[in-house]
mmCIF file of C-alpha atoms in Angstrom:
data_model
loop_
_atom_site.group_PDB
_atom_site.id
_atom_site.type_symbol
_atom_site.label_atom_id
_atom_site.label_comp_id
_atom_site.label_asym_id
_atom_site.label_seq_id
_atom_site.Cartn_x
_atom_site.Cartn_y
_atom_site.Cartn_z
ATOM 1 C CA LEU A 1 -13.081 12.310 15.846
ATOM 2 C CA GLN A 2 -9.850 11.762 17.656
ATOM 3 C CA LYS A 3 -9.055 10.323 21.047
ATOM 4 C CA MET A 4 -7.771 12.676 23.738
ATOM 5 C CA ARG A 5 -7.132 10.729 26.923
ATOM 6 C CA ASP A 6 -10.324 8.640 27.212
ATOM 7 C CA VAL A 7 -12.653 11.028 25.374
ATOM 8 C CA LEU A 8 -13.458 11.400 21.687
ATOM 9 C CA VAL A 9 -13.235 15.017 20.505
ATOM 10 C CA PRO A 10 -13.825 16.633 17.107
ATOM 11 C CA ALA A 11 -10.819 16.395 14.786
ATOM 12 C CA ASP A 12 -11.961 19.222 12.504
ATOM 13 C CA ASP A 13 -14.598 21.940 12.052
ATOM 14 C CA ASP A 14 -17.070 19.633 10.300
ATOM 15 C CA SER A 15 -16.905 17.119 13.158
ATOM 16 C CA ALA A 16 -17.384 19.898 15.713
ATOM 17 C CA ALA A 17 -20.444 21.213 13.844
ATOM 18 C CA PHE A 18 -21.941 17.719 13.735
ATOM 19 C CA LEU A 19 -21.441 17.214 17.469
ATOM 20 C CA ARG A 20 -23.045 20.592 18.263
ATOM 21 C CA MET A 21 -26.226 19.395 16.508
ATOM 22 C CA LEU A 22 -26.596 16.502 18.964
ATOM 23 C CA ARG A 23 -28.395 16.734 22.303
ATOM 24 C CA ASN A 24 -26.398 15.959 25.441
ATOM 25 C CA GLY A 25 -26.663 12.282 26.291
ATOM 26 C CA GLU A 26 -27.894 11.349 22.819
ATOM 27 C CA GLY A 27 -26.493 7.985 21.740
ATOM 28 C CA LEU A 28 -24.653 7.416 18.491
ATOM 29 C CA GLU A 29 -24.039 4.320 16.469
ATOM 30 C CA PHE A 30 -21.265 4.387 13.908
ATOM 31 C CA ASP A 31 -18.499 2.352 12.331
ATOM 32 C CA ALA A 32 -15.143 3.534 13.634
ATOM 33 C CA ARG A 33 -11.970 3.146 11.649
ATOM 34 C CA VAL A 34 -8.436 4.290 12.384
ATOM 35 C CA THR A 35 -7.395 7.020 9.952
ATOM 36 C CA ARG A 36 -4.766 5.852 7.497
ATOM 37 C CA ASN A 37 -1.370 7.460 7.610
ATOM 38 C CA ALA A 38 -1.084 9.384 4.324
ATOM 39 C CA ARG A 39 2.712 9.557 4.565
ATOM 40 C CA PHE A 40 2.917 5.770 4.911
ATOM 41 C CA HIS A 41 0.576 5.383 1.925
ATOM 42 C CA ARG A 42 2.937 7.572 -0.128
ATOM 43 C CA LYS A 43 5.873 5.505 1.137
ATOM 44 C CA ALA A 44 4.217 2.313 -0.108
ATOM 45 C CA PHE A 45 3.762 3.839 -3.555
ATOM 46 C CA LYS A 46 7.418 4.897 -3.589
ATOM 47 C CA LEU A 47 8.304 1.259 -2.843
ATOM 48 C CA PHE A 48 6.059 0.087 -5.702
ATOM 49 C CA ARG A 49 7.649 2.618 -8.066
ATOM 50 C CA LEU A 50 11.234 1.787 -7.001
ATOM 51 C CA ALA A 51 10.547 -1.935 -7.424
ATOM 52 C CA PHE A 52 8.982 -1.347 -10.839
ATOM 53 C CA GLU A 53 11.869 0.785 -12.086
ATOM 54 C CA THR A 54 14.462 -1.659 -10.731
ATOM 55 C CA TRP A 55 12.621 -4.612 -12.287
ATOM 56 C CA ALA A 56 12.242 -2.797 -15.629
ATOM 57 C CA GLU A 57 15.956 -1.957 -15.619
ATOM 58 C CA GLN A 58 16.845 -5.619 -15.013
ATOM 59 C CA LYS A 59 14.450 -6.846 -17.714
ATOM 60 C CA ARG A 60 15.180 -4.191 -20.335
ATOM 61 C CA ASP A 61 17.193 -6.533 -22.556
ATOM 62 C CA GLU A 62 14.729 -9.406 -22.183
ATOM 63 C CA ARG A 63 11.525 -7.603 -23.154
ATOM 64 C CA ASP A 64 10.397 -5.218 -25.814
ATOM 65 C CA GLU A 65 9.549 -1.590 -25.093
ATOM 66 C CA SER A 66 5.852 -2.382 -24.514
ATOM 67 C CA ALA A 67 6.768 -3.979 -21.179
ATOM 68 C CA VAL A 68 4.398 -4.303 -18.273
ATOM 69 C CA ALA A 69 2.552 -1.162 -17.157
ATOM 70 C CA PHE A 70 3.132 0.071 -13.627
ATOM 71 C CA GLU A 71 -0.467 -0.701 -12.564
ATOM 72 C CA ARG A 72 -0.157 -4.340 -13.710
ATOM 73 C CA PHE A 73 3.149 -4.617 -11.891
ATOM 74 C CA ARG A 74 1.621 -3.218 -8.681
ATOM 75 C CA ASP A 75 -1.289 -5.659 -8.996
ATOM 76 C CA TRP A 76 1.194 -8.518 -9.442
ATOM 77 C CA LEU A 77 2.933 -7.564 -6.175
ATOM 78 C CA LEU A 78 -0.386 -7.293 -4.323
ATOM 79 C CA ILE A 79 -1.482 -10.703 -5.598
ATOM 80 C CA LEU A 80 1.840 -12.265 -4.560
ATOM 81 C CA ALA A 81 1.350 -10.669 -1.127
ATOM 82 C CA GLY A 82 -2.056 -12.361 -0.841
ATOM 83 C CA HIS A 83 -4.055 -9.139 -1.178
ATOM 84 C CA SER A 84 -6.373 -10.495 -3.868
ATOM 85 C CA ASP A 85 -9.745 -12.037 -4.592
ATOM 86 C CA GLU A 86 -10.531 -15.105 -6.673
ATOM 87 C CA PHE A 87 -12.864 -14.707 -9.642
ATOM 88 C CA PHE A 88 -14.400 -17.808 -11.208
ATOM 89 C CA PHE A 89 -15.632 -17.921 -14.779
ATOM 90 C CA PRO A 90 -18.406 -20.056 -16.303
ATOM 91 C CA ASP A 91 -15.827 -22.427 -17.797
ATOM 92 C CA GLY A 92 -14.490 -23.149 -14.310
ATOM 93 C CA SER A 93 -11.287 -21.186 -14.731
ATOM 94 C CA MET A 94 -10.155 -18.855 -11.978
ATOM 95 C CA GLN A 95 -8.316 -15.554 -11.992
ATOM 96 C CA LEU A 96 -6.763 -13.646 -9.094
ATOM 97 C CA ARG A 97 -7.390 -9.914 -8.998
ATOM 98 C CA ALA A 98 -5.630 -7.517 -6.679
ATOM 99 C CA ARG A 99 -7.833 -5.909 -4.051
ATOM 100 C CA SER A 100 -7.866 -2.155 -3.638
ATOM 101 C CA ILE A 101 -5.500 -0.471 -1.212
ATOM 102 C CA SER A 102 -7.555 2.731 -1.126
ATOM 103 C CA TYR A 103 -8.209 4.357 2.228
ATOM 104 C CA GLU A 104 -11.795 3.100 2.164
ATOM 105 C CA GLU A 105 -10.925 -0.510 1.337
ATOM 106 C CA CYS A 106 -7.798 -1.201 3.398
ATOM 107 C CA ASP A 107 -7.482 -0.127 7.028
ATOM 108 C CA GLU A 108 -4.246 0.955 8.727
ATOM 109 C CA LEU A 109 -3.434 -2.405 10.346
ATOM 110 C CA GLU A 110 -4.036 -4.360 7.139
ATOM 111 C CA PHE A 111 -2.024 -1.828 5.127
ATOM 112 C CA ASN A 112 0.957 -1.991 7.513
ATOM 113 C CA ASP A 113 0.983 -5.788 7.312
ATOM 114 C CA LEU A 114 0.633 -5.666 3.528
ATOM 115 C CA TYR A 115 3.564 -3.239 3.224
ATOM 116 C CA GLY A 116 5.815 -5.693 5.074
ATOM 117 C CA ARG A 117 4.757 -8.582 2.831
ATOM 118 C CA VAL A 118 5.291 -6.510 -0.327
ATOM 119 C CA LEU A 119 8.732 -5.415 0.883
ATOM 120 C CA ASP A 120 9.673 -9.063 1.502
ATOM 121 C CA ILE A 121 8.472 -10.052 -1.985
ATOM 122 C CA CYS A 122 10.307 -7.146 -3.609
ATOM 123 C CA TRP A 123 13.475 -8.119 -1.773
ATOM 124 C CA GLN A 124 13.246 -11.796 -2.764
ATOM 125 C CA ARG A 125 12.287 -11.246 -6.398
ATOM 126 C CA ILE A 126 13.834 -7.914 -7.373
ATOM 127 C CA PHE A 127 16.104 -5.969 -5.028
ATOM 128 C CA ARG A 128 18.420 -8.768 -3.885
ATOM 129 C CA TRP A 129 19.448 -9.251 -7.514
ATOM 130 C CA ALA A 130 19.998 -5.534 -8.063
ATOM 131 C CA ARG A 131 22.322 -3.055 -6.374
ATOM 132 C CA TYR A 132 20.888 -3.353 -2.830
ATOM 133 C CA ARG A 133 22.803 -5.097 -0.026
ATOM 134 C CA ASP A 134 19.807 -5.787 2.216
ATOM 135 C CA LYS A 135 16.185 -4.831 2.956
ATOM 136 C CA GLN A 136 17.352 -2.058 5.285
ATOM 137 C CA GLU A 137 19.095 -0.359 2.369
ATOM 138 C CA VAL A 138 15.873 -0.621 0.358
ATOM 139 C CA GLU A 139 13.954 0.944 3.279
ATOM 140 C CA ARG A 140 16.499 3.783 3.516
ATOM 141 C CA THR A 141 16.158 4.412 -0.222
ATOM 142 C CA VAL A 142 12.357 4.470 -0.025
ATOM 143 C CA ASN A 143 12.463 6.817 2.999
ATOM 144 C CA HIS A 144 14.823 9.085 1.075
ATOM 145 C CA LEU A 145 12.440 9.133 -1.904
ATOM 146 C CA VAL A 146 9.505 9.985 0.391
ATOM 147 C CA SER A 147 11.417 12.924 1.884
ATOM 148 C CA PHE A 148 11.817 14.417 -1.601
ATOM 149 C CA GLY A 149 8.126 14.147 -2.403
#
């Protein structure tokens, strides 16, 4: 469904078919969620990738070739941004694990806020020590990468 003025209307053929099955005046109960912006999701992954490649370039001489995998690096950024859960083990130790940023697990508002926190962390820990003058230059670079797919 999508909002048109103050009325919800079908957003696609499947939604229209579902609504045709209902009787006029029949009530519905459902959980509504704002659809995530797929382009912004791709932009976030371009930021993750740019940060990873910049970090790996900076650390190349300090680490061996079996350096950190991209997924571990992304999890590290999400944990630093506070997008994580605590897991406790029988011995009392605790581990932080990054929460999912899938469409089903992270709504649009949360994702937008998370993107800003990740950008700040990337700037403080990675980009400011690399070839970027400021966060705006990082944003321009990420936007450029998004435009090329």
